Amino acid sequence: MKSLVRMNPDFPKICQEILATVSRAENILVSSHEDPDGDSIGSQLAFARFAKSFGSKVTLINQGKIPGKYLFLPGIAGILNVDDYSGPVDFDLAVIFECPTRERLGKVSDFLRKEVPVINIDHHPDNSLFGKISLVNSRASSVGEMLVEFFDVTGQAIDKEMAINLYAAILTDTGRFRYNSTTRRTMEIAGLLIEKGADPREICDRIYYAMPPSLIRLTASALANINFYEQGKICLMQVDRKMLEQSHSDYSDLDGLADYTLYGNDVLVGGLIKEIEKGRTKVSLRSRGRVDVSRIAHKYGGGGHHNAAGFAVNMPIESVSEVLLEDLRKMVNGKL
Ligand code: 5GP
C-alpha cells in the first residue's frame, strides 16, 4: 500500500508546519484555481471547516462561477465570487489549492499581498512551489486525497461535512475512480470517507446524474457536432457562445463535458474547445495511456497532468481548432 506519506518522507513534517501555521492565523483567505472544479471546491470547503475549528475567520473567494452540480456540497454558500467581493483583504494567511502557479488564481492573486504567507497545496507535476509552505505530491489522485492524508497525519478529525466534500473532490478528479492516478490507497481513503458519513451513491448522483434539461440539451448539441480524425484516434468537440445561449446554459456548465471526448473506443486524445468570449478560447485536453497532453497545454501557456490538461489563448475558436488539430495529428503520429 503506497500512502502519500510513504512516497514523500517530508510529507508529515510539512503537514505539522501547516497545522501550526493555520492554528496561529486569525484571518485566512482560502482559494483555488479560476473556474473551480470538484477537487478544488471540495478541498477548499473541507479545509475551511477544519481551519474554522481554531476560531479563525476564514474567507473563501474564487474567480469563476461554481458549476451547478456542486451546489449541494455542505458549506458551498460560503464561497464568494471575486467579482462580487468588496470586503476587507487584510488576511494574515492564504491557503491555495490546486494551483501550480499564483497566476492560476486569476484576480484572487491581487489579494496576496507580499507580506502574507501562502500555503500551497497541490498535486500538479508542474507546481512552481510558490508558497512559503508548499505541500505538493504529483502522485496523489487529487488534492482531496492529500487532505485526508494531512488530517490523518496531524490527528485532526474528519466530520460528515468534510467527508462529503473530500469524497466529491476525489470522485471528480479521478473521473469517478477511473484515471491511472486511482490507487488502492485512493480507494481506502474513499472507504474511510464513507465510514465518516459520505454517501457514495448520493454524491455520485448529485454530481453526474442530476443534470438540468438545459445541460442535457447543451451536451446533445456538443455531441451532435463531434468530429473524429486520424482513423478515430482524435476526437474534437466544440462549444461556442451561441450554443450556450441556445441551451440556456453558461460557461460553468462545461465542467466535465471534456470527458465525452474519450468515450470512443479508438480515441487516444480528445479536446473540448470552448469559446470563453469572442477572441478568447479555452481548451480541455484528455488522453489515454502514454499520450501526454500536458505537453501541448504547456506549449500554449497552460498546464495540467499527463492525461488531462488545458490552456486558454487569445484566439478565435475556429483558429484554435485548426492549430490544435495539427498538433494532435503530430502527437498521435509520434511527431510531437
Ligand atoms: P480541465 O480541462 O478540466 O479544465 O483541466 C484539466 C487539468 O488541466 C486540470 O489539472 C487543470 O488544473 C489543468 N488546466 C486547465 N486549464 C489550465 C490552464 O489554463 N492553465 C494551467 N496551468 N492548467 C490548466
Short mmCIF file of C-alpha atoms and ligand atoms in Angstrom, two decimals:
data_model
loop_
_atom_site.label_atom_id
_atom_site.label_comp_id
_atom_site.label_asym_id
_atom_site.label_seq_id
_atom_site.Cartn_x
_atom_site.Cartn_y
_atom_site.Cartn_z
CA MET A 1 0.00 0.00 0.00
CA LYS A 2 1.57 3.28 -1.11
CA SER A 3 0.34 6.15 1.01
CA LEU A 4 1.46 9.67 0.14
CA VAL A 5 3.34 9.66 3.40
CA ARG A 6 5.46 6.74 2.25
CA MET A 7 6.04 8.34 -1.15
CA ASN A 8 7.31 11.59 0.35
CA PRO A 9 9.17 11.34 3.66
CA ASP A 10 8.84 15.13 4.19
CA PHE A 11 5.04 14.93 4.00
CA PRO A 12 4.42 14.57 7.80
CA LYS A 13 6.83 17.41 8.62
CA ILE A 14 5.21 19.79 6.13
CA CYS A 15 1.76 18.79 7.43
CA GLN A 16 2.80 19.68 11.00
CA GLU A 17 4.11 23.04 9.77
CA ILE A 18 0.79 23.71 8.06
CA LEU A 19 -1.14 22.75 11.19
CA ALA A 20 0.97 25.09 13.34
CA THR A 21 0.63 27.96 10.84
CA VAL A 22 -3.14 27.58 10.45
CA SER A 23 -3.73 27.30 14.19
CA ARG A 24 -1.92 30.63 14.74
CA ALA A 25 -3.63 32.55 11.92
CA GLU A 26 -6.59 34.80 12.64
CA ASN A 27 -7.83 35.83 9.23
CA ILE A 28 -7.39 33.25 6.49
CA LEU A 29 -8.05 33.51 2.75
CA VAL A 30 -8.85 30.17 1.11
CA SER A 31 -8.89 29.94 -2.67
CA SER A 32 -8.18 27.74 -5.69
CA HIS A 33 -7.79 27.98 -9.46
CA GLU A 34 -10.13 30.05 -11.59
CA ASP A 35 -13.21 28.22 -12.88
CA PRO A 36 -13.14 25.91 -9.86
CA ASP A 37 -13.87 22.21 -10.24
CA GLY A 38 -14.93 19.41 -7.89
CA ASP A 39 -11.49 18.83 -6.40
CA SER A 40 -10.71 22.47 -5.79
CA ILE A 41 -14.16 23.23 -4.36
CA GLY A 42 -14.41 20.13 -2.14
CA SER A 43 -10.88 20.63 -0.83
CA GLN A 44 -11.46 24.30 -0.05
CA LEU A 45 -14.68 23.56 1.83
CA ALA A 46 -13.20 20.72 3.89
CA PHE A 47 -10.13 22.76 4.73
CA ALA A 48 -12.18 25.84 5.65
CA ARG A 49 -14.21 23.80 8.13
CA PHE A 50 -11.02 22.48 9.72
CA ALA A 51 -9.46 25.97 9.87
CA LYS A 52 -12.61 27.44 11.45
CA SER A 53 -12.30 24.92 14.29
CA PHE A 54 -9.40 27.05 15.61
CA GLY A 55 -11.71 30.04 15.84
CA SER A 56 -10.07 31.80 12.88
CA LYS A 57 -12.00 33.91 10.41
CA VAL A 58 -11.97 32.07 7.07
CA THR A 59 -12.97 33.72 3.79
CA LEU A 60 -13.37 31.62 0.64
CA ILE A 61 -13.03 33.54 -2.62
CA ASN A 62 -12.77 32.21 -6.15
CA GLN A 63 -12.76 33.53 -9.67
CA GLY A 64 -15.47 31.93 -11.79
CA LYS A 65 -18.94 30.61 -11.17
CA ILE A 66 -19.42 27.41 -9.17
CA PRO A 67 -20.84 24.75 -11.52
CA GLY A 68 -24.46 23.98 -10.57
CA LYS A 69 -23.74 20.32 -9.87
CA TYR A 70 -21.66 21.26 -6.81
CA LEU A 71 -24.27 23.47 -5.18
CA PHE A 72 -25.39 20.63 -2.86
CA LEU A 73 -21.98 20.47 -1.15
CA PRO A 74 -22.12 21.46 2.53
CA GLY A 75 -20.83 24.99 3.09
CA ILE A 76 -20.93 25.92 -0.63
CA ALA A 77 -22.79 29.18 0.04
CA GLY A 78 -19.64 30.37 1.82
CA ILE A 79 -17.64 30.53 -1.43
CA LEU A 80 -17.67 34.10 -2.71
CA ASN A 81 -17.08 35.23 -6.27
CA VAL A 82 -14.15 37.62 -6.60
CA ASP A 83 -16.19 39.81 -8.95
CA ASP A 84 -18.75 40.42 -6.17
CA TYR A 85 -16.27 40.76 -3.32
CA SER A 86 -15.66 44.20 -1.88
CA GLY A 87 -14.84 43.19 1.71
CA PRO A 88 -11.57 43.62 3.60
CA VAL A 89 -8.44 41.94 2.28
CA ASP A 90 -6.27 42.18 5.39
CA PHE A 91 -5.68 38.42 5.52
CA ASP A 92 -2.78 37.13 7.58
CA LEU A 93 -2.58 33.77 5.77
CA ALA A 94 -3.61 32.46 2.34
CA VAL A 95 -4.19 28.78 1.67
CA ILE A 96 -4.31 27.95 -2.02
CA PHE A 97 -5.49 24.68 -3.55
CA GLU A 98 -4.84 23.02 -6.92
CA CYS A 99 -2.86 25.93 -8.38
CA PRO A 100 0.51 25.24 -10.00
CA THR A 101 1.19 28.99 -10.05
CA ARG A 102 -0.21 32.13 -8.43
CA GLU A 103 -1.49 33.23 -11.83
CA ARG A 104 -3.98 30.33 -11.88
CA LEU A 105 -5.84 32.11 -9.08
CA GLY A 106 -6.95 34.75 -11.56
CA LYS A 107 -7.97 38.02 -9.93
CA VAL A 108 -7.77 36.50 -6.43
CA SER A 109 -3.97 36.73 -6.75
CA ASP A 110 -4.38 40.52 -6.25
CA PHE A 111 -5.25 39.72 -2.60
CA LEU A 112 -1.89 38.04 -1.95
CA ARG A 113 -0.01 40.97 -0.51
CA LYS A 114 3.75 40.44 -0.29
CA GLU A 115 3.82 40.06 3.49
CA VAL A 116 1.05 37.44 3.58
CA PRO A 117 2.41 33.89 3.93
CA VAL A 118 0.99 31.44 1.41
CA ILE A 119 0.35 27.72 1.90
CA ASN A 120 0.25 25.97 -1.46
CA ILE A 121 -1.39 22.52 -1.56
CA ASP A 122 -1.45 20.85 -4.95
CA HIS A 123 -0.98 17.67 -6.99
CA HIS A 124 0.11 19.16 -10.33
CA PRO A 125 3.55 17.99 -11.51
CA ASP A 126 4.33 21.49 -12.82
CA ASN A 127 3.71 23.24 -9.48
CA SER A 128 6.16 26.11 -9.08
CA LEU A 129 6.33 25.69 -5.25
CA PHE A 130 5.24 29.31 -4.89
CA GLY A 131 4.14 29.00 -1.25
CA LYS A 132 6.03 29.82 1.90
CA ILE A 133 4.95 26.27 2.62
CA SER A 134 4.28 24.02 -0.37
CA LEU A 135 2.69 20.60 0.07
CA VAL A 136 2.83 19.09 -3.41
CA ASN A 137 2.51 15.49 -4.46
CA SER A 138 2.02 14.81 -8.14
CA ARG A 139 1.26 11.15 -7.46
CA ALA A 140 -1.84 11.99 -5.48
CA SER A 141 -5.07 11.42 -7.39
CA SER A 142 -6.45 14.69 -6.10
CA VAL A 143 -5.94 17.39 -3.53
CA GLY A 144 -8.87 15.80 -1.68
CA GLU A 145 -6.77 12.66 -1.22
CA MET A 146 -3.83 14.77 0.01
CA LEU A 147 -6.05 16.49 2.56
CA VAL A 148 -7.27 13.19 4.01
CA GLU A 149 -3.60 12.21 4.49
CA PHE A 150 -3.00 15.65 6.04
CA PHE A 151 -5.84 15.22 8.55
CA ASP A 152 -4.64 11.69 9.30
CA VAL A 153 -1.00 12.66 9.87
CA THR A 154 -1.90 15.62 12.07
CA GLY A 155 -4.58 13.73 14.03
CA GLN A 156 -7.42 16.05 13.01
CA ALA A 157 -10.97 14.73 12.94
CA ILE A 158 -12.93 14.50 9.68
CA ASP A 159 -16.62 15.12 10.27
CA LYS A 160 -19.51 14.29 7.94
CA GLU A 161 -19.47 17.66 6.13
CA MET A 162 -15.77 17.36 5.48
CA ALA A 163 -16.14 13.74 4.37
CA ILE A 164 -18.79 14.66 1.78
CA ASN A 165 -16.63 17.44 0.36
CA LEU A 166 -13.49 15.33 0.30
CA TYR A 167 -15.29 12.39 -1.31
CA ALA A 168 -16.65 14.72 -4.03
CA ALA A 169 -13.13 16.09 -4.58
CA ILE A 170 -11.64 12.63 -5.08
CA LEU A 171 -14.57 11.29 -7.11
CA THR A 172 -14.37 14.12 -9.64
CA ASP A 173 -10.59 14.37 -10.00
CA THR A 174 -10.26 10.62 -10.58
CA GLY A 175 -13.01 10.71 -13.24
CA ARG A 176 -15.15 8.50 -10.99
CA PHE A 177 -12.16 6.40 -9.84
CA ARG A 178 -11.12 5.69 -13.44
CA TYR A 179 -7.88 7.60 -14.07
CA ASN A 180 -4.43 5.99 -13.70
CA SER A 181 -3.95 8.10 -10.59
CA THR A 182 -6.52 5.96 -8.76
CA THR A 183 -4.64 3.61 -6.43
CA ARG A 184 -5.51 1.15 -3.71
CA ARG A 185 -4.80 3.95 -1.26
CA THR A 186 -7.29 6.21 -3.07
CA MET A 187 -9.97 3.56 -2.61
CA GLU A 188 -9.04 3.05 1.04
CA ILE A 189 -9.36 6.78 1.61
CA ALA A 190 -12.73 6.81 -0.18
CA GLY A 191 -13.78 3.95 2.13
CA LEU A 192 -12.72 5.92 5.16
CA LEU A 193 -14.79 8.90 3.97
CA ILE A 194 -17.82 6.65 3.54
CA GLU A 195 -17.29 5.49 7.11
CA LYS A 196 -17.28 9.17 8.18
CA GLY A 197 -20.65 9.80 6.55
CA ALA A 198 -20.12 10.40 2.79
CA ASP A 199 -22.85 8.59 0.83
CA PRO A 200 -21.20 7.40 -2.41
CA ARG A 201 -24.42 6.86 -4.33
CA GLU A 202 -25.91 10.19 -3.40
CA ILE A 203 -22.75 12.18 -4.12
CA CYS A 204 -22.25 10.47 -7.48
CA ASP A 205 -25.91 11.01 -8.40
CA ARG A 206 -25.90 14.67 -7.42
CA ILE A 207 -22.77 15.38 -9.47
CA TYR A 208 -23.26 13.21 -12.55
CA TYR A 209 -26.90 12.17 -12.84
CA ALA A 210 -28.92 15.22 -11.89
CA MET A 211 -28.43 17.41 -14.95
CA PRO A 212 -30.94 20.17 -15.67
CA PRO A 213 -32.62 19.86 -19.12
CA SER A 214 -30.57 22.88 -20.31
CA LEU A 215 -27.34 20.96 -19.72
CA ILE A 216 -28.64 17.82 -21.40
CA ARG A 217 -29.56 19.98 -24.42
CA LEU A 218 -26.10 21.56 -24.43
CA THR A 219 -24.45 18.13 -24.21
CA ALA A 220 -26.64 16.91 -27.06
CA SER A 221 -25.64 19.80 -29.31
CA ALA A 222 -21.95 19.37 -28.46
CA LEU A 223 -22.17 15.64 -29.24
CA ALA A 224 -24.04 16.35 -32.48
CA ASN A 225 -21.00 18.33 -33.66
CA ILE A 226 -18.34 15.86 -32.54
CA ASN A 227 -15.58 15.09 -35.05
CA PHE A 228 -13.09 12.25 -35.37
CA TYR A 229 -9.74 12.33 -37.20
CA GLU A 230 -6.78 10.02 -37.88
CA GLN A 231 -8.85 6.81 -38.01
CA GLY A 232 -10.75 7.81 -34.89
CA LYS A 233 -7.67 8.39 -32.74
CA ILE A 234 -8.50 12.08 -32.27
CA CYS A 235 -11.86 13.39 -31.11
CA LEU A 236 -12.74 17.08 -31.02
CA MET A 237 -15.79 18.81 -29.62
CA GLN A 238 -16.58 22.49 -29.74
CA VAL A 239 -18.91 24.74 -27.76
CA ASP A 240 -19.37 28.36 -28.75
CA ARG A 241 -21.30 31.16 -27.06
CA LYS A 242 -24.26 30.63 -29.36
CA MET A 243 -24.64 27.02 -28.23
CA LEU A 244 -24.54 28.16 -24.59
CA GLU A 245 -27.19 30.79 -25.23
CA GLN A 246 -29.45 28.46 -27.22
CA SER A 247 -29.42 25.83 -24.47
CA HIS A 248 -29.76 28.45 -21.68
CA SER A 249 -26.51 27.23 -20.16
CA ASP A 250 -23.47 29.14 -19.01
CA TYR A 251 -19.73 28.58 -19.20
CA SER A 252 -19.52 26.90 -15.78
CA ASP A 253 -21.84 24.14 -17.05
CA LEU A 254 -18.99 22.91 -19.28
CA ASP A 255 -17.16 21.36 -16.31
CA GLY A 256 -16.81 17.63 -17.05
CA LEU A 257 -18.01 17.83 -20.68
CA ALA A 258 -14.49 17.12 -21.98
CA ASP A 259 -14.76 13.56 -20.66
CA TYR A 260 -17.08 12.72 -23.58
CA THR A 261 -14.17 13.12 -26.00
CA LEU A 262 -12.70 9.87 -24.67
CA TYR A 263 -15.86 7.77 -24.90
CA GLY A 264 -14.95 6.45 -28.38
CA ASN A 265 -13.21 3.05 -28.46
CA ASP A 266 -10.22 4.04 -30.63
CA VAL A 267 -9.72 7.56 -29.29
CA LEU A 268 -6.25 8.29 -27.90
CA VAL A 269 -6.66 12.02 -27.45
CA GLY A 270 -9.66 14.29 -27.10
CA GLY A 271 -10.14 18.03 -26.98
CA LEU A 272 -13.06 20.21 -25.96
CA ILE A 273 -12.71 23.69 -27.43
CA LYS A 274 -14.71 26.33 -25.57
CA GLU A 275 -15.39 29.91 -26.53
CA ILE A 276 -14.96 31.99 -23.36
CA GLU A 277 -15.78 35.17 -25.27
CA LYS A 278 -15.20 36.43 -28.81
CA GLY A 279 -11.47 36.06 -29.48
CA ARG A 280 -10.69 34.12 -26.28
CA THR A 281 -10.80 30.33 -26.25
CA LYS A 282 -10.17 27.62 -23.68
CA VAL A 283 -9.17 24.05 -24.48
CA SER A 284 -9.62 21.00 -22.24
CA LEU A 285 -7.48 18.07 -23.34
CA ARG A 286 -7.88 14.42 -22.36
CA SER A 287 -5.83 11.37 -23.37
CA ARG A 288 -5.42 7.69 -22.79
CA GLY A 289 -2.27 5.89 -21.70
CA ARG A 290 1.04 7.20 -22.90
CA VAL A 291 -0.19 10.24 -24.85
CA ASP A 292 0.95 13.22 -22.77
CA VAL A 293 -1.42 16.13 -23.39
CA SER A 294 0.26 18.34 -20.79
CA ARG A 295 3.00 18.94 -23.42
CA ILE A 296 0.50 20.60 -25.75
CA ALA A 297 -1.03 22.58 -22.88
CA HIS A 298 2.40 23.86 -21.86
CA LYS A 299 3.15 24.88 -25.43
CA TYR A 300 0.23 27.34 -25.20
CA GLY A 301 0.97 28.59 -21.70
CA GLY A 302 -1.35 26.20 -19.87
CA GLY A 303 -0.66 23.10 -17.80
CA GLY A 304 -2.13 20.08 -16.11
CA HIS A 305 -1.50 16.36 -15.94
CA HIS A 306 -0.29 13.72 -18.39
CA ASN A 307 -3.85 12.62 -19.28
CA ALA A 308 -5.82 15.80 -18.50
CA ALA A 309 -4.58 19.30 -19.24
CA GLY A 310 -5.78 22.63 -20.52
CA PHE A 311 -4.91 26.10 -21.74
CA ALA A 312 -6.54 29.38 -22.73
CA VAL A 313 -5.49 31.58 -25.66
CA ASN A 314 -6.47 34.88 -27.18
CA MET A 315 -7.56 33.39 -30.49
CA PRO A 316 -10.96 32.88 -32.12
CA ILE A 317 -12.43 29.43 -31.61
CA GLU A 318 -12.19 28.48 -35.33
CA SER A 319 -8.42 29.17 -35.50
CA VAL A 320 -7.80 27.25 -32.26
CA SER A 321 -9.49 24.17 -33.74
CA GLU A 322 -7.20 24.23 -36.77
CA VAL A 323 -3.98 24.77 -34.85
CA LEU A 324 -4.89 22.22 -32.20
CA LEU A 325 -5.82 19.57 -34.74
CA GLU A 326 -2.44 19.99 -36.42
CA ASP A 327 -0.66 19.46 -33.07
CA LEU A 328 -2.81 16.48 -32.15
CA ARG A 329 -2.20 14.84 -35.54
CA LYS A 330 1.54 15.19 -34.97
CA MET A 331 1.19 13.83 -31.47
CA VAL A 332 -0.71 10.66 -32.35
CA ASN A 333 1.73 10.06 -35.23
CA GLY A 334 4.70 10.36 -32.87
CA LYS A 335 5.95 13.61 -34.44
CA LEU A 336 5.48 15.93 -31.47
P1 5GP B 1 -9.90 20.99 -17.30
O1 5GP B 1 -9.70 20.65 -18.72
O2 5GP B 1 -10.82 20.01 -16.64
O3 5GP B 1 -10.26 22.41 -17.05
O4 5GP B 1 -8.48 20.80 -16.59
C1 5GP B 1 -7.71 19.64 -16.72
C2 5GP B 1 -6.38 19.84 -16.00
O5 5GP B 1 -5.64 20.87 -16.66
C3 5GP B 1 -6.52 20.31 -14.55
O6 5GP B 1 -5.47 19.73 -13.81
C4 5GP B 1 -6.35 21.80 -14.66
O7 5GP B 1 -5.84 22.36 -13.47
C5 5GP B 1 -5.36 21.95 -15.81
N1 5GP B 1 -5.61 23.20 -16.55
C6 5GP B 1 -6.71 23.50 -17.27
N2 5GP B 1 -6.61 24.71 -17.82
C7 5GP B 1 -5.41 25.21 -17.41
C8 5GP B 1 -4.73 26.46 -17.65
O8 5GP B 1 -5.23 27.36 -18.32
N3 5GP B 1 -3.51 26.60 -17.05
C9 5GP B 1 -2.94 25.61 -16.30
N4 5GP B 1 -1.74 25.83 -15.75
N5 5GP B 1 -3.56 24.43 -16.07
C10 5GP B 1 -4.78 24.23 -16.62
#
